[in-house]
PDB file of C-alpha atoms in Angstrom:
ATOM      1  CA  MET A 144     -73.718  73.014 144.900  1.00 56.00           C
ATOM      2  CA  SER A 145     -76.435  71.592 147.311  1.00 71.00           C
ATOM      3  CA  LYS A 146     -76.695  68.170 148.257  1.00 88.00           C
ATOM      4  CA  ILE A 147     -79.336  65.732 147.178  1.00 94.00           C
ATOM      5  CA  LEU A 148     -80.576  62.929 148.733  1.00 96.00           C
ATOM      6  CA  THR A 149     -80.272  59.527 147.516  1.00 95.00           C
ATOM      7  CA  GLN A 150     -82.507  57.137 145.861  1.00 95.00           C
ATOM      8  CA  ASP A 151     -82.496  55.102 148.660  1.00 96.00           C
ATOM      9  CA  VAL A 152     -83.727  57.629 150.998  1.00 96.00           C
ATOM     10  CA  LYS A 153     -85.638  58.865 148.884  1.00 95.00           C
ATOM     11  CA  ALA A 154     -87.820  55.910 148.623  1.00 96.00           C
ATOM     12  CA  LYS A 155     -87.324  55.267 152.598  1.00 96.00           C
ATOM     13  CA  LEU A 156     -89.203  58.372 152.711  1.00 96.00           C
ATOM     14  CA  SER A 157     -91.922  57.806 150.291  1.00 95.00           C
ATOM     15  CA  SER A 158     -94.440  56.512 153.223  1.00 95.00           C
ATOM     16  CA  GLU A 159     -96.654  59.145 154.418  1.00 96.00           C
ATOM     17  CA  GLN A 160     -96.202  57.777 158.090  1.00 97.00           C
ATOM     18  CA  THR A 161     -92.551  57.901 158.029  1.00 97.00           C
ATOM     19  CA  LYS A 162     -92.539  61.621 156.726  1.00 97.00           C
ATOM     20  CA  MET A 163     -95.286  62.381 159.203  1.00 98.00           C
ATOM     21  CA  ARG A 164     -93.027  61.467 162.135  1.00 98.00           C
ATOM     22  CA  VAL A 165     -89.695  63.459 160.753  1.00 98.00           C
ATOM     23  CA  ALA A 166     -91.712  65.999 160.590  1.00 98.00           C
ATOM     24  CA  LEU A 167     -93.292  65.612 164.256  1.00 98.00           C
ATOM     25  CA  GLU A 168     -89.649  65.102 165.610  1.00 98.00           C
ATOM     26  CA  LEU A 169     -88.091  68.087 163.705  1.00 98.00           C
ATOM     27  CA  GLU A 170     -91.271  69.981 164.746  1.00 98.00           C
ATOM     28  CA  ILE A 171     -92.136  71.404 161.625  1.00 98.00           C
ATOM     29  CA  ALA A 172     -94.992  71.160 159.245  1.00 98.00           C
ATOM     30  CA  TYR A 173     -95.865  68.286 157.603  1.00 98.00           C
ATOM     31  CA  VAL A 174     -96.268  70.442 154.367  1.00 98.00           C
ATOM     32  CA  THR A 175     -92.810  72.095 155.161  1.00 98.00           C
ATOM     33  CA  LEU A 176     -91.289  68.753 154.869  1.00 98.00           C
ATOM     34  CA  ILE A 177     -92.670  67.944 151.939  1.00 97.00           C
ATOM     35  CA  ARG A 178     -91.415  71.237 150.357  1.00 97.00           C
ATOM     36  CA  TRP A 179     -87.900  70.544 151.562  1.00 97.00           C
ATOM     37  CA  LEU A 180     -88.313  67.469 149.920  1.00 96.00           C
ATOM     38  CA  ARG A 181     -89.305  68.945 146.879  1.00 95.00           C
ATOM     39  CA  THR A 182     -86.753  71.872 146.512  1.00 94.00           C
ATOM     40  CA  ASN A 183     -83.616  70.135 148.191  1.00 93.00           C
ATOM     41  CA  HIS A 184     -83.919  72.639 150.663  1.00 95.00           C
ATOM     42  CA  ARG A 185     -80.759  73.247 152.588  1.00 95.00           C
ATOM     43  CA  ASN A 186     -82.234  72.527 156.030  1.00 97.00           C
ATOM     44  CA  LEU A 187     -82.094  68.925 154.838  1.00 97.00           C
ATOM     45  CA  THR A 188     -78.478  69.458 155.609  1.00 95.00           C
ATOM     46  CA  LEU A 189     -78.891  70.624 159.009  1.00 97.00           C
ATOM     47  CA  ASP A 190     -77.164  68.194 162.070  1.00 97.00           C
ATOM     48  CA  LYS A 191     -80.623  67.929 163.454  1.00 98.00           C
ATOM     49  CA  THR A 192     -82.386  67.019 160.064  1.00 98.00           C
ATOM     50  CA  LYS A 193     -79.795  64.421 159.304  1.00 97.00           C
ATOM     51  CA  GLU A 194     -80.057  62.863 162.539  1.00 98.00           C
ATOM     52  CA  VAL A 195     -83.566  62.416 162.213  1.00 98.00           C
ATOM     53  CA  LEU A 196     -83.776  61.289 158.709  1.00 98.00           C
ATOM     54  CA  SER A 197     -80.987  58.788 159.442  1.00 97.00           C
ATOM     55  CA  LYS A 198     -82.950  57.505 162.520  1.00 97.00           C
ATOM     56  CA  HIS A 199     -86.194  56.827 160.821  1.00 97.00           C
ATOM     57  CA  THR A 200     -84.562  55.736 157.324  1.00 96.00           C
ATOM     58  CA  GLY A 201     -82.053  53.566 158.729  1.00 97.00           C
ATOM     59  CA  VAL A 202     -79.224  55.064 156.305  1.00 97.00           C
ATOM     60  CA  SER A 203     -76.169  56.260 158.010  1.00 97.00           C
ATOM     61  CA  VAL A 204     -75.782  60.249 158.360  1.00 96.00           C
ATOM     62  CA  GLU A 205     -73.028  59.673 156.208  1.00 95.00           C
ATOM     63  CA  ASP A 206     -74.789  58.062 153.096  1.00 96.00           C
ATOM     64  CA  LEU A 207     -78.133  60.459 153.087  1.00 96.00           C
ATOM     65  CA  PHE A 208     -76.470  62.121 150.196  1.00 96.00           C
ATOM     66  CA  GLU A 209     -75.213  61.775 146.864  1.00 94.00           C
ATOM     67  CA  LYS A 210     -71.788  61.721 146.846  1.00 88.00           C
ATOM     68  CA  GLN A 211     -70.109  64.838 145.214  1.00 76.00           C
ATOM     69  CA  HIS A 212     -67.580  64.246 142.066  1.00 67.00           C
ATOM     70  CA  ALA A 213     -65.281  66.995 141.686  1.00 56.00           C
TER      71      ALA A 213
END
């Protein structure tokens, strides 16, 4: 089961400037980041990606994704 970003993180990523900063720091194209966010791409769970998302949203790495319920 894939991890899903929380609504709080998605809201903080709604700014075009924030998404651009994240894409630049990850060294990926802006449109690639948009696709990752839209499709809930597995690259969102990579350690570097989580660190950058945390840095730019102010949300701790542990709280980026919705909690999985068994």
